[in-house]
């Protein structure tokens, strides 16, 4: 592996860990009385507030506004609301399979369409093993929140959010934009678009200041800022197809991180799912592949 690939893999795992913390924090937030709209506001508003100084200092290195607008449409409030609305209707088991599955599928299909490269057998087998790990994890999931048409609607929301994220991963890989400046610009534009609508339609809930601070850290600092920047840097180093695989590790990370954050230990089924999903990631990344050695051709003086 090259140093760039090693860096990308390390960043991908770190992004998955960050999103695992963010997901556990979202569970805590909803249990504390926050609505999906509140968490969406904290995710983008908190990130915009933290990264505002960077926007001023790096204003000459920001991507063009049209590119930021497209990325904001893909992973801005529309993405967060689609996922949160799905989570309100369908069970967690559907969320952790449909969302990451659609992200991996869309990013890899778009990458193949754009580059013409076929997906290798290691990638195909690894994705299958990854999805198997997710399915093992969700066998221990609670019952659905709704039934019939409600669950179907939730699944469609997960398809939408997963497709938006996969398209974002592909687009970032194609445009090769600077991760920090781009993430800051997305957070700022998303907040400018969403904050007036949020305050007009939903308004701020009456919750304790300590709960707001806690969710500011989970949503804004970790989910909206840290994870976004780290993952964007991973996409630059690995490409869209390989980077998208790390989205499927988020449920496994959330299961493990629930131990220190909420004192919830995984059972044997969940541990098995984490192990299988991790194995699928290793297979997909093809860490043991050797670069082909080109034979030396006598008298070949090409530059």
Short mmCIF file of C-alpha atoms in Angstrom, two decimals:
data_model
loop_
_atom_site.label_atom_id
_atom_site.label_comp_id
_atom_site.label_asym_id
_atom_site.label_seq_id
_atom_site.Cartn_x
_atom_site.Cartn_y
_atom_site.Cartn_z
CA UNK A 1 0.00 0.00 0.00
CA UNK A 2 1.11 3.54 -0.67
CA UNK A 3 1.27 6.11 2.11
CA UNK A 4 -1.72 7.86 0.56
CA UNK A 5 -3.79 4.67 0.75
CA UNK A 6 -2.76 4.06 4.36
CA UNK A 7 -3.77 7.61 5.25
CA UNK A 8 -7.11 7.17 3.49
CA UNK A 9 -7.89 3.93 5.33
CA UNK A 10 -6.97 5.47 8.69
CA UNK A 11 -9.14 8.51 7.93
CA UNK A 12 -12.02 6.27 6.82
CA UNK A 13 -11.97 4.32 10.07
CA UNK A 14 -11.73 7.56 12.05
CA UNK A 15 -14.72 8.97 10.16
CA UNK A 16 -16.74 5.82 10.90
CA UNK A 17 -15.86 6.14 14.59
CA UNK A 18 -16.91 9.81 14.57
CA UNK A 19 -20.25 8.96 12.97
CA UNK A 20 -20.70 6.13 15.45
CA UNK A 21 -20.38 8.67 18.28
CA UNK A 22 -22.74 11.00 16.43
CA UNK A 23 -25.37 8.26 16.03
CA UNK A 24 -25.22 7.32 19.70
CA UNK A 25 -25.52 11.02 20.51
CA UNK A 26 -28.59 11.29 18.28
CA UNK A 27 -30.21 8.41 20.19
CA UNK A 28 -29.44 10.24 23.46
CA UNK A 29 -30.83 13.48 22.02
CA UNK A 30 -34.13 11.97 20.91
CA UNK A 31 -34.50 10.28 24.28
CA UNK A 32 -33.90 13.69 25.91
CA UNK A 33 -36.74 15.34 23.97
CA UNK A 34 -35.07 16.71 20.84
CA UNK A 35 -37.00 16.41 17.60
CA UNK A 36 -35.42 15.45 14.26
CA UNK A 37 -35.66 19.08 13.13
CA UNK A 38 -33.81 20.23 16.27
CA UNK A 39 -30.97 17.78 15.73
CA UNK A 40 -30.71 18.84 12.08
CA UNK A 41 -30.45 22.49 13.15
CA UNK A 42 -27.72 21.66 15.67
CA UNK A 43 -25.82 19.54 13.16
CA UNK A 44 -25.41 22.28 10.55
CA UNK A 45 -25.73 25.35 12.74
CA UNK A 46 -23.19 24.02 15.23
CA UNK A 47 -20.72 23.14 12.48
CA UNK A 48 -21.19 26.54 10.83
CA UNK A 49 -20.54 28.33 14.12
CA UNK A 50 -17.39 26.32 14.82
CA UNK A 51 -16.01 26.74 11.32
CA UNK A 52 -16.99 30.40 10.79
CA UNK A 53 -13.46 31.72 11.48
CA UNK A 54 -12.12 29.34 8.84
CA UNK A 55 -14.51 30.73 6.24
CA UNK A 56 -13.05 34.19 6.82
CA UNK A 57 -9.41 33.06 6.82
CA UNK A 58 -9.78 30.74 3.81
CA UNK A 59 -12.28 32.75 1.80
CA UNK A 60 -9.98 32.82 -1.26
CA UNK A 61 -9.61 29.03 -1.26
CA UNK A 62 -13.32 28.22 -1.06
CA UNK A 63 -14.89 26.18 -3.87
CA UNK A 64 -17.17 28.00 -6.34
CA UNK A 65 -20.62 28.73 -4.94
CA UNK A 66 -22.36 26.51 -7.51
CA UNK A 67 -20.36 23.49 -6.37
CA UNK A 68 -21.08 24.23 -2.71
CA UNK A 69 -24.79 24.60 -3.55
CA UNK A 70 -24.90 21.19 -5.26
CA UNK A 71 -23.10 19.50 -2.36
CA UNK A 72 -25.42 21.22 0.12
CA UNK A 73 -28.44 19.87 -1.75
CA UNK A 74 -26.94 16.39 -1.47
CA UNK A 75 -25.84 16.32 2.18
CA UNK A 76 -27.51 19.35 3.69
CA UNK A 77 -30.79 19.53 5.62
CA UNK A 78 -32.64 17.48 2.98
CA UNK A 79 -30.35 14.51 3.67
CA UNK A 80 -30.58 14.83 7.46
CA UNK A 81 -34.35 15.29 7.47
CA UNK A 82 -34.85 12.31 5.14
CA UNK A 83 -32.83 10.06 7.43
CA UNK A 84 -34.49 11.34 10.62
CA UNK A 85 -37.98 11.06 9.13
CA UNK A 86 -37.21 7.49 8.09
CA UNK A 87 -35.98 6.73 11.57
CA UNK A 88 -39.32 7.94 12.97
CA UNK A 89 -41.29 5.48 10.82
CA UNK A 90 -39.17 2.40 10.19
CA UNK A 91 -37.13 0.26 12.59
CA UNK A 92 -33.43 0.77 13.26
CA UNK A 93 -32.78 -2.54 11.47
CA UNK A 94 -33.94 -0.98 8.20
CA UNK A 95 -31.86 2.16 8.76
CA UNK A 96 -28.53 0.39 9.24
CA UNK A 97 -28.98 -1.83 6.16
CA UNK A 98 -30.79 0.34 3.61
CA UNK A 99 -28.87 3.59 4.22
CA UNK A 100 -25.27 2.24 4.07
CA UNK A 101 -26.25 -0.28 1.40
CA UNK A 102 -27.62 2.42 -0.91
CA UNK A 103 -24.59 4.64 -0.23
CA UNK A 104 -22.14 1.89 -1.22
CA UNK A 105 -24.21 0.89 -4.25
CA UNK A 106 -24.76 4.40 -5.64
CA UNK A 107 -21.16 5.57 -5.09
CA UNK A 108 -19.68 2.45 -6.71
CA UNK A 109 -22.11 2.44 -9.65
CA UNK A 110 -21.48 6.13 -10.35
CA UNK A 111 -17.74 5.56 -10.07
CA UNK A 112 -17.94 2.68 -12.55
CA UNK A 113 -20.09 4.75 -14.93
CA UNK A 114 -17.67 7.68 -14.81
CA UNK A 115 -14.38 5.77 -15.02
CA UNK A 116 -15.37 2.61 -16.87
CA UNK A 117 -13.54 0.48 -14.29
CA UNK A 118 -15.24 -2.74 -13.33
CA UNK A 119 -15.72 -3.60 -9.68
CA UNK A 120 -13.25 -6.32 -8.69
CA UNK A 121 -14.29 -9.61 -7.12
CA UNK A 122 -12.73 -8.60 -3.81
CA UNK A 123 -14.95 -5.51 -3.72
CA UNK A 124 -18.06 -7.50 -4.62
CA UNK A 125 -17.38 -10.25 -2.06
CA UNK A 126 -16.41 -7.70 0.60
CA UNK A 127 -19.62 -5.71 0.12
CA UNK A 128 -21.64 -8.93 0.39
CA UNK A 129 -19.85 -9.83 3.64
CA UNK A 130 -20.34 -6.27 4.93
CA UNK A 131 -24.08 -6.44 4.31
CA UNK A 132 -24.17 -9.86 5.99
CA UNK A 133 -22.59 -8.30 9.06
CA UNK A 134 -25.21 -5.56 9.07
CA UNK A 135 -27.99 -8.13 8.77
CA UNK A 136 -26.56 -10.04 11.75
CA UNK A 137 -26.53 -6.85 13.83
CA UNK A 138 -30.13 -6.01 13.02
CA UNK A 139 -31.50 -9.44 13.94
CA UNK A 140 -31.35 -8.14 17.51
CA UNK A 141 -33.18 -4.90 16.67
CA UNK A 142 -36.40 -3.78 18.37
CA UNK A 143 -39.81 -4.01 16.75
CA UNK A 144 -40.84 -1.44 14.10
CA UNK A 145 -42.20 1.91 15.24
CA UNK A 146 -45.02 1.69 12.74
CA UNK A 147 -46.56 -0.84 10.41
CA UNK A 148 -47.58 -1.26 6.79
CA UNK A 149 -47.46 1.97 4.83
CA UNK A 150 -45.57 3.78 7.61
CA UNK A 151 -42.63 1.36 7.48
CA UNK A 152 -42.61 1.47 3.68
CA UNK A 153 -42.46 5.26 3.79
CA UNK A 154 -39.58 5.07 6.26
CA UNK A 155 -37.71 2.69 3.96
CA UNK A 156 -38.15 5.11 1.07
CA UNK A 157 -36.70 7.88 3.22
CA UNK A 158 -33.66 5.66 3.91
CA UNK A 159 -33.30 4.95 0.19
CA UNK A 160 -33.37 8.69 -0.43
CA UNK A 161 -30.81 9.58 2.25
CA UNK A 162 -28.49 6.73 1.26
CA UNK A 163 -28.65 7.69 -2.42
CA UNK A 164 -27.94 11.34 -1.60
CA UNK A 165 -24.91 10.38 0.47
CA UNK A 166 -23.56 8.02 -2.20
CA UNK A 167 -23.90 10.75 -4.82
CA UNK A 168 -22.09 13.19 -2.53
CA UNK A 169 -19.21 10.73 -2.07
CA UNK A 170 -18.90 10.27 -5.83
CA UNK A 171 -19.07 14.02 -6.49
CA UNK A 172 -16.40 14.83 -3.90
CA UNK A 173 -14.16 12.19 -5.43
CA UNK A 174 -14.62 13.66 -8.91
CA UNK A 175 -14.19 17.29 -7.98
CA UNK A 176 -11.24 16.77 -5.60
CA UNK A 177 -12.23 19.74 -3.45
CA UNK A 178 -10.33 20.74 -0.28
CA UNK A 179 -12.07 18.89 2.58
CA UNK A 180 -11.91 21.48 5.35
CA UNK A 181 -12.91 24.54 3.33
CA UNK A 182 -15.64 22.61 1.50
CA UNK A 183 -17.15 21.23 4.71
CA UNK A 184 -17.18 24.71 6.23
CA UNK A 185 -18.89 26.17 3.18
CA UNK A 186 -21.53 23.40 3.14
CA UNK A 187 -22.30 23.95 6.83
CA UNK A 188 -22.63 27.72 6.35
CA UNK A 189 -24.88 27.52 3.29
CA UNK A 190 -27.02 24.77 4.87
CA UNK A 191 -27.51 26.88 7.99
CA UNK A 192 -28.44 29.99 6.01
CA UNK A 193 -31.06 28.00 4.09
CA UNK A 194 -32.42 25.92 6.96
CA UNK A 195 -32.32 28.16 10.06
CA UNK A 196 -35.13 30.56 9.02
CA UNK A 197 -37.39 27.64 8.03
CA UNK A 198 -36.61 25.79 11.26
CA UNK A 199 -37.28 28.79 13.51
CA UNK A 200 -40.50 29.64 11.64
CA UNK A 201 -41.97 26.13 11.42
CA UNK A 202 -40.67 24.33 14.52
CA UNK A 203 -39.08 26.85 16.89
CA UNK A 204 -36.63 26.10 19.69
CA UNK A 205 -37.81 23.50 22.22
CA UNK A 206 -37.74 24.35 25.92
CA UNK A 207 -34.96 22.06 27.12
CA UNK A 208 -32.23 22.40 29.72
CA UNK A 209 -29.08 24.30 28.59
CA UNK A 210 -26.90 21.31 29.51
CA UNK A 211 -28.82 19.17 27.00
CA UNK A 212 -28.27 21.78 24.29
CA UNK A 213 -24.55 21.85 25.00
CA UNK A 214 -24.37 18.05 24.94
CA UNK A 215 -26.11 17.85 21.56
CA UNK A 216 -24.05 20.75 20.21
CA UNK A 217 -20.99 18.57 20.77
CA UNK A 218 -22.54 15.41 19.33
CA UNK A 219 -24.32 17.02 16.37
CA UNK A 220 -22.32 20.12 15.48
CA UNK A 221 -18.76 19.39 16.58
CA UNK A 222 -18.61 15.65 15.82
CA UNK A 223 -21.34 14.87 13.27
CA UNK A 224 -21.43 18.12 11.32
CA UNK A 225 -17.80 19.19 11.55
CA UNK A 226 -15.22 16.54 12.50
CA UNK A 227 -16.72 13.55 10.68
CA UNK A 228 -17.45 15.54 7.52
CA UNK A 229 -13.90 16.88 7.23
CA UNK A 230 -12.26 13.53 7.98
CA UNK A 231 -14.43 11.63 5.52
CA UNK A 232 -13.91 14.19 2.75
CA UNK A 233 -10.15 13.79 3.24
CA UNK A 234 -10.56 10.00 3.00
CA UNK A 235 -12.44 10.35 -0.30
CA UNK A 236 -9.55 12.37 -1.76
CA UNK A 237 -7.10 9.59 -0.90
CA UNK A 238 -9.15 6.46 -1.62
CA UNK A 239 -11.61 7.49 -4.30
CA UNK A 240 -15.38 7.35 -4.11
CA UNK A 241 -15.86 3.58 -4.37
CA UNK A 242 -13.53 2.52 -1.58
CA UNK A 243 -14.35 5.46 0.69
CA UNK A 244 -18.09 4.68 0.49
CA UNK A 245 -17.43 1.31 2.13
CA UNK A 246 -16.68 2.98 5.45
CA UNK A 247 -20.29 4.16 5.75
CA UNK A 248 -21.23 0.52 6.39
CA UNK A 249 -18.96 0.42 9.45
CA UNK A 250 -20.97 3.09 11.27
CA UNK A 251 -23.50 0.65 12.83
CA UNK A 252 -20.66 -1.55 14.10
CA UNK A 253 -18.88 1.48 15.56
CA UNK A 254 -22.10 2.65 17.21
CA UNK A 255 -22.56 -0.79 18.80
CA UNK A 256 -19.04 -0.72 20.26
CA UNK A 257 -19.12 2.97 21.26
CA UNK A 258 -22.36 2.45 23.17
CA UNK A 259 -20.23 0.71 25.83
CA UNK A 260 -18.36 3.81 27.09
CA UNK A 261 -21.00 6.39 26.11
CA UNK A 262 -24.18 4.86 27.54
CA UNK A 263 -22.91 1.76 29.36
CA UNK A 264 -24.68 -0.62 26.97
CA UNK A 265 -22.76 -3.81 26.23
CA UNK A 266 -23.34 -5.68 22.94
CA UNK A 267 -24.64 -9.22 23.12
CA UNK A 268 -23.15 -12.21 21.28
CA UNK A 269 -25.21 -11.57 18.14
CA UNK A 270 -24.08 -7.96 17.91
CA UNK A 271 -20.43 -8.90 18.48
CA UNK A 272 -20.73 -11.45 15.66
CA UNK A 273 -22.16 -8.78 13.36
CA UNK A 274 -19.33 -6.38 14.18
CA UNK A 275 -16.74 -9.09 13.43
CA UNK A 276 -18.34 -10.09 10.11
CA UNK A 277 -18.75 -6.45 8.98
CA UNK A 278 -15.10 -5.74 9.84
CA UNK A 279 -14.02 -8.79 7.84
CA UNK A 280 -16.06 -7.54 4.87
CA UNK A 281 -14.30 -4.18 5.08
CA UNK A 282 -10.86 -5.83 5.04
CA UNK A 283 -11.82 -7.98 2.03
CA UNK A 284 -13.25 -4.97 0.15
CA UNK A 285 -10.13 -2.85 0.66
CA UNK A 286 -7.94 -5.65 -0.74
CA UNK A 287 -5.07 -4.82 1.58
CA UNK A 288 -2.86 -7.66 0.40
CA UNK A 289 -3.00 -6.91 -3.31
CA UNK A 290 0.44 -6.43 -4.79
CA UNK A 291 1.08 -3.90 -7.46
CA UNK A 292 1.94 -5.55 -10.77
CA UNK A 293 5.63 -5.59 -11.63
CA UNK A 294 6.33 -4.41 -15.14
CA UNK A 295 9.10 -6.33 -16.92
CA UNK A 296 12.05 -4.31 -18.11
CA UNK A 297 12.30 -4.08 -21.86
CA UNK A 298 15.84 -3.85 -23.26
CA UNK A 299 16.41 -0.75 -25.35
CA UNK A 300 13.16 0.86 -24.19
CA UNK A 301 14.04 4.55 -23.91
CA UNK A 302 10.55 5.98 -23.52
CA UNK A 303 10.11 8.82 -21.01
#
